[in-house]
Short mmCIF file of C-alpha atoms in Angstrom, two decimals:
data_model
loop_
_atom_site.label_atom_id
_atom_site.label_comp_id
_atom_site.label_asym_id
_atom_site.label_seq_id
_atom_site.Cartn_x
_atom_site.Cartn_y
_atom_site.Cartn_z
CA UNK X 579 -5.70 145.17 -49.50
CA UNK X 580 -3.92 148.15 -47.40
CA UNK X 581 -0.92 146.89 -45.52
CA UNK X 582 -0.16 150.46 -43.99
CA UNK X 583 -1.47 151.14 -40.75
CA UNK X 584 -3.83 154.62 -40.99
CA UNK X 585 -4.09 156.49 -38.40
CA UNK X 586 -7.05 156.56 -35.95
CA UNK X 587 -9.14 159.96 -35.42
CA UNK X 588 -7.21 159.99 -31.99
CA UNK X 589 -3.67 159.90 -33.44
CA UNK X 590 -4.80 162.68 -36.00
CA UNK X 591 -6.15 164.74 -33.58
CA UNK X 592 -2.35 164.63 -31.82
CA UNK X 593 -0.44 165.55 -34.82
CA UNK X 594 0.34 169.52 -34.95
CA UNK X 595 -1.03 171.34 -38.20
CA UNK X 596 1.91 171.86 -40.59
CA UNK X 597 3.55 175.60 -40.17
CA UNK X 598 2.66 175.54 -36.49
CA UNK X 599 4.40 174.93 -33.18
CA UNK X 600 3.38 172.87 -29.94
CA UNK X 601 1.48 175.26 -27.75
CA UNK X 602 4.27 175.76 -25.22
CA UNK X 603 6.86 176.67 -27.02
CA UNK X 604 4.97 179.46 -29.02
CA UNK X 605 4.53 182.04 -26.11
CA UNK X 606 8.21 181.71 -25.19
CA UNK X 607 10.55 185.52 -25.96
CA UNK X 608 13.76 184.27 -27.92
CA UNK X 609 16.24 184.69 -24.53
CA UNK X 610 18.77 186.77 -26.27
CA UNK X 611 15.83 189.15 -26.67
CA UNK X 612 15.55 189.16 -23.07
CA UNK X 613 18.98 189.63 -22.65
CA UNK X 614 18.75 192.82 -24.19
CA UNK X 615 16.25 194.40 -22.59
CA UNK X 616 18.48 195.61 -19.59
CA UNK X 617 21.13 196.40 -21.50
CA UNK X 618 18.96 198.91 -23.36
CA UNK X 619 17.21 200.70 -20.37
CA UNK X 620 20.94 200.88 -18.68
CA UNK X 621 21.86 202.61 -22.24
CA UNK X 622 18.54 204.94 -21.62
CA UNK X 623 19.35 205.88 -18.02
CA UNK X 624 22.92 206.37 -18.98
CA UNK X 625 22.48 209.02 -21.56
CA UNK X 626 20.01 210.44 -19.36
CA UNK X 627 22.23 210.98 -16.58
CA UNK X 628 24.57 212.27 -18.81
CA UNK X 629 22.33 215.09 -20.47
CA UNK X 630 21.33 215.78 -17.28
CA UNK X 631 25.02 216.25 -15.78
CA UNK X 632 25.90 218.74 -18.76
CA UNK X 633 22.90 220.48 -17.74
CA UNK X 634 23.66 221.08 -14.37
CA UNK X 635 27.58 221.54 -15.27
CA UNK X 636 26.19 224.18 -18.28
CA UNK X 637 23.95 226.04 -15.96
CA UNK X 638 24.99 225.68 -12.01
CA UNK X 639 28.00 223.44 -11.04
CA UNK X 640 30.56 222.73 -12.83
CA UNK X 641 33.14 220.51 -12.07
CA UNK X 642 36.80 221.89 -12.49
CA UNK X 643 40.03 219.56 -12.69
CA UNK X 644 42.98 221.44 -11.94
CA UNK X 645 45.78 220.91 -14.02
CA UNK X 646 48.82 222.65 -12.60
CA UNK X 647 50.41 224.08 -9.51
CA UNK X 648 49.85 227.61 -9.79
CA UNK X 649 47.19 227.66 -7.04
CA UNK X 650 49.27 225.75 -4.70
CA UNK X 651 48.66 225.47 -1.67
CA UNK X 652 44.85 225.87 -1.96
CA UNK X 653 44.42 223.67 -4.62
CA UNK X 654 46.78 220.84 -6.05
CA UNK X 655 47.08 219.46 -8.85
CA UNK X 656 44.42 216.68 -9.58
CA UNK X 657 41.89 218.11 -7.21
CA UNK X 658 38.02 218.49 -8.56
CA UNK X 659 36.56 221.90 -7.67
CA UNK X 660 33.01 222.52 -7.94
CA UNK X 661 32.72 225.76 -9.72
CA UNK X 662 29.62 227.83 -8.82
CA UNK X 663 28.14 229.30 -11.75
CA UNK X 664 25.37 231.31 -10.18
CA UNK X 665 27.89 233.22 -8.06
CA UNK X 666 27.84 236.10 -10.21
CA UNK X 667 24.34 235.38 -12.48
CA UNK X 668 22.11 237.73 -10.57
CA UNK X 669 24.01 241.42 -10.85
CA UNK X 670 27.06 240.36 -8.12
CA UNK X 671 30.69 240.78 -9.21
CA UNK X 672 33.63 238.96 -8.04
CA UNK X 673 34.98 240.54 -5.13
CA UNK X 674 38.69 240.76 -3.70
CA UNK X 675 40.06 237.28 -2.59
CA UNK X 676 37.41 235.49 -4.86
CA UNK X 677 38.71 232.28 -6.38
CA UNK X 678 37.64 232.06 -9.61
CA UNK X 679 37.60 230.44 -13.14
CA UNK X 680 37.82 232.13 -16.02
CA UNK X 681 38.09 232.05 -19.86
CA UNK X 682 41.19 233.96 -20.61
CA UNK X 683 40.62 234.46 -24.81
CA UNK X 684 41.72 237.89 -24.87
CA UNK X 685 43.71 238.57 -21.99
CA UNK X 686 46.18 235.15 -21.31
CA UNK X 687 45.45 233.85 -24.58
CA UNK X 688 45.20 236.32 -27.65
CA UNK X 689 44.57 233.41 -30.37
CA UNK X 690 43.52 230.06 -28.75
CA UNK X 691 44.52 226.81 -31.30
CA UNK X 692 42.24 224.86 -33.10
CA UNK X 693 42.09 221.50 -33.29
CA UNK X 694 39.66 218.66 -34.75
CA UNK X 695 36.31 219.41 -33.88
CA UNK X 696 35.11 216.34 -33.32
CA UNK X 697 37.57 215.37 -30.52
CA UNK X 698 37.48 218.89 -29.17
CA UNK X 699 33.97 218.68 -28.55
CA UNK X 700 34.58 215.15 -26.90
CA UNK X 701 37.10 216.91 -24.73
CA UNK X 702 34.68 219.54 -23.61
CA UNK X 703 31.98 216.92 -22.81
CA UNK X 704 34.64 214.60 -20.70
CA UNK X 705 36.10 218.72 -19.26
CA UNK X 706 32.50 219.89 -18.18
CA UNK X 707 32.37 216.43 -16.48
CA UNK X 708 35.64 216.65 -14.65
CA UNK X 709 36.67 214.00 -16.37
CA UNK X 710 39.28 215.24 -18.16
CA UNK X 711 41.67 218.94 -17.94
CA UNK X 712 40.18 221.97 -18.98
CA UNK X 713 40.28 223.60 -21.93
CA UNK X 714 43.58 225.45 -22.71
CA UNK X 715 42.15 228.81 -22.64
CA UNK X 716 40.52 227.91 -18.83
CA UNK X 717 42.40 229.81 -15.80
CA UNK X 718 41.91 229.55 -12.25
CA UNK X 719 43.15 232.04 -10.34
CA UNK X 720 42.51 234.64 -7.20
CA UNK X 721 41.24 237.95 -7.95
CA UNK X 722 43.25 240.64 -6.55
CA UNK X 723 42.10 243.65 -7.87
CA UNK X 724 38.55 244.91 -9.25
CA UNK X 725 37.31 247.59 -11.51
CA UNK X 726 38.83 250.88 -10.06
CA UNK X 727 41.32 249.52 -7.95
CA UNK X 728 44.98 251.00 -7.96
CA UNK X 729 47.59 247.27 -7.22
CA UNK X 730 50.95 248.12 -6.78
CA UNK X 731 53.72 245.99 -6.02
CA UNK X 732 55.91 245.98 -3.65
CA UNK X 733 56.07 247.79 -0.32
CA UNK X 734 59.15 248.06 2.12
CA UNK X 735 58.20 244.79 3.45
CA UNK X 736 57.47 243.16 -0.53
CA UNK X 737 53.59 243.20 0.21
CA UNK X 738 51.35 243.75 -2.62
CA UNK X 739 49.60 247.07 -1.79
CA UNK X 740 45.55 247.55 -2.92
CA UNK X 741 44.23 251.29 -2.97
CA UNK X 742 47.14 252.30 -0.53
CA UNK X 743 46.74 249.24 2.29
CA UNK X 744 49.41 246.54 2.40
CA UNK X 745 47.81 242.77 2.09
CA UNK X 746 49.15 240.00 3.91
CA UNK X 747 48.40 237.16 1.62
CA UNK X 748 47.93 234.48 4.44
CA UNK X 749 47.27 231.75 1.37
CA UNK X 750 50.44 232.28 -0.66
CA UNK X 751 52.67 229.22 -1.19
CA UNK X 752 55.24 228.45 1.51
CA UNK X 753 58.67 230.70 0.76
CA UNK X 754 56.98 232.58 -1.88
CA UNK X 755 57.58 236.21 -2.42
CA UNK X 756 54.13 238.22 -3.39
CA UNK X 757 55.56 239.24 -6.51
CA UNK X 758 59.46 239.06 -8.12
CA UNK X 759 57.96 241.03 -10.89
CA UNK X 760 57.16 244.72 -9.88
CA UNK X 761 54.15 246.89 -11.30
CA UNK X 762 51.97 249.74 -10.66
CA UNK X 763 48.42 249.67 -12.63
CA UNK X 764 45.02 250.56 -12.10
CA UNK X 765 42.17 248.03 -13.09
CA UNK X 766 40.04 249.47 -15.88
CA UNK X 767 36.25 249.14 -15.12
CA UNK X 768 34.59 245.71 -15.90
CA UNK X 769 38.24 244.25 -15.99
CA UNK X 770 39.87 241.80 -12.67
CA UNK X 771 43.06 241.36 -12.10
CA UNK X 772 44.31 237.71 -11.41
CA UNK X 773 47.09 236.20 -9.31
CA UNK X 774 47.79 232.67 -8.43
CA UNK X 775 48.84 231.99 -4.92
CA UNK X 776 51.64 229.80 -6.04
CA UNK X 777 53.05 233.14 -7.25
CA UNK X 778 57.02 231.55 -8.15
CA UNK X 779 55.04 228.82 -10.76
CA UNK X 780 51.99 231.19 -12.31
CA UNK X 781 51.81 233.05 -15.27
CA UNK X 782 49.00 235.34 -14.62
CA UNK X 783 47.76 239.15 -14.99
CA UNK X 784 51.82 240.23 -14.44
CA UNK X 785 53.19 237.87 -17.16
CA UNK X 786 50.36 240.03 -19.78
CA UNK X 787 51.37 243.78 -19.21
CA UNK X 788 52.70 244.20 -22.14
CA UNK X 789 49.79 242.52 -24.30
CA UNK X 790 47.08 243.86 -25.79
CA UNK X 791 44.66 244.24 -22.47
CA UNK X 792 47.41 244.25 -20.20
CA UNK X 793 46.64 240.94 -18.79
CA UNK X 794 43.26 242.33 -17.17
CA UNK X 795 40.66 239.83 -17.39
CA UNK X 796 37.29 240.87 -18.58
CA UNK X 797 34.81 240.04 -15.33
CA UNK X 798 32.25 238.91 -18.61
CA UNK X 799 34.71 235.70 -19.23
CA UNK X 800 34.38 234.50 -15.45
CA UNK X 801 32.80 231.44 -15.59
CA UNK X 802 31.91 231.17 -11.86
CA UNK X 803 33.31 231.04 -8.31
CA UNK X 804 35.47 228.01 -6.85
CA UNK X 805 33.47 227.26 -3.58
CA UNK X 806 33.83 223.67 -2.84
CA UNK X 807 36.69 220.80 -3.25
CA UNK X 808 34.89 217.65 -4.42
CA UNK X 809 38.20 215.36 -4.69
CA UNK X 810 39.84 213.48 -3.48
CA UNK X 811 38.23 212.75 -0.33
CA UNK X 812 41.03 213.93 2.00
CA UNK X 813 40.39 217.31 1.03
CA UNK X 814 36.62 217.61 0.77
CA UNK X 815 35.08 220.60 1.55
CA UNK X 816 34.68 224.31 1.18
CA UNK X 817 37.97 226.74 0.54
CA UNK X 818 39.32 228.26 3.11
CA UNK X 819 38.38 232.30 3.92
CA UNK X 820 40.90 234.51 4.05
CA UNK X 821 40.55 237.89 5.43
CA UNK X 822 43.63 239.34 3.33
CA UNK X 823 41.57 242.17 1.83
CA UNK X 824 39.22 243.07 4.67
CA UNK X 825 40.84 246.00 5.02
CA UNK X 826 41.06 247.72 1.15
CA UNK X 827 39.12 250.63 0.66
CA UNK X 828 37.65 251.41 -2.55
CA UNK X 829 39.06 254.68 -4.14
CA UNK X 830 37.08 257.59 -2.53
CA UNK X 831 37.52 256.12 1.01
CA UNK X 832 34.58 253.45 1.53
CA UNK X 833 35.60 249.69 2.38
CA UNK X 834 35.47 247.56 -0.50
#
């Protein structure tokens, strides 16, 4: 005779199948899957942004930190400058008083240093971001003279003189001379000549006219215009416009 107690067809019926789960819990998501799910679209939209933000950078703004002093008072050190890169896409050429940035292989720098690839092409990402300085071969300067143009230095009063007419460089530095260096050149075609308007702390075209180039500046390496100051917020907004070279004539008598 049976002493165990068998089961009735009710208490069968009640018993899960072996290798499955109770109803509920098999159309729950394991929460650390969840949990991930945000994390991964952030990730998405983040390198999203970012290809997007080298795009623009690449092709219309790019954002310029500026490293040193040498355009003091206009811009200071730490400030982000928007650089427009369709300035000079569509046939124009920097004109006199332009700021502008430029890649100075060739003219400041004759043999720019190499370095690990890997982090150099970090540093350009976090550079083309703002996010970090430029690259050492970058310059940002004011044009002063254009293809054709005969810059001499100094006048009876120190002025820099542009085809003949003396310029009054309303955006030099506070107690700063135009030039302690003197010279007398005339810009080769396609070629700019750069000054900073911090003239006492920049090495620019007059510290190269002995090199190879003479510290001319192909207009070719320009990488665009400085239009706008993006930070800090104190000092948001366009540059200033200076009228210093309103009154230059182009050789042969026509206003430049």
């Amino acid at each position: 005779m049976d002493t165990e107690a068998k089961p009735s067809e009710r208490d069968r019926s009640s018993v899960p199948a072996a290798g499955t789960e109770e109803g509920p819990r098999s159309s729950r998501i394991p929460e650390r899957l969840t949990a991930s799910v945000p994390w991964r679209r952030a990730a998405v939209l983040g390198a999203v942004c970012s290809v997007f933000a080298l795009l623009v950078s690449a092709f219309v703004v790019q954002p310029f930190l500026i490293p040193s002093g040498s355009m003091e008072s206009t811009l200071r050190v730490g400030d982000r400058v928007l650089v427009n890169k369709l300035a000079y896409r569509f046939g124009s050429e920097p004109h006199r008083g332009d700021v502008v940035v430029f890649d100075g292989t060739g003219s400041f720098v004759q043999e720019p240093p190499r370095g690990n690839p890997v982090t150099e092409l970090l540093h350009g990402v976090a550079a083309h971001l703002g996010l970090a300085e430029p690259a050492g071969t970058d310059y940002v300067k004011r044009v002063v003279g254009v293809g054709g143009d005969r810059v001499v230095c100094c006048d009876k009063r120190g002025r820099v003189e542009v085809n003949g007419h003396p310029v009054d460089e309303d955006y030099l530095y506070p107690g700063d001379v135009p030039s302690q260096v003197r010279f007398d050149i005339v810009v080769p075609d396609g070629t700019l000549w750069m000054m900073g308007d911090h003239r006492s702390n920049s090495r620019d075209s007059r510290d190269h006219l002995g090199e190879p180039g003479g510290g001319m500046v192909p207009v070719d390496m320009v990488i665009g215009r400085v239009d706008w100051i993006g930070w800090p917020l104190g000092r948001l907004g366009s540059l200033p416009d200076s009228a210093a070279f309103s009154g230059v004539r182009v050789p042969g008598g026509a206003h430049g």
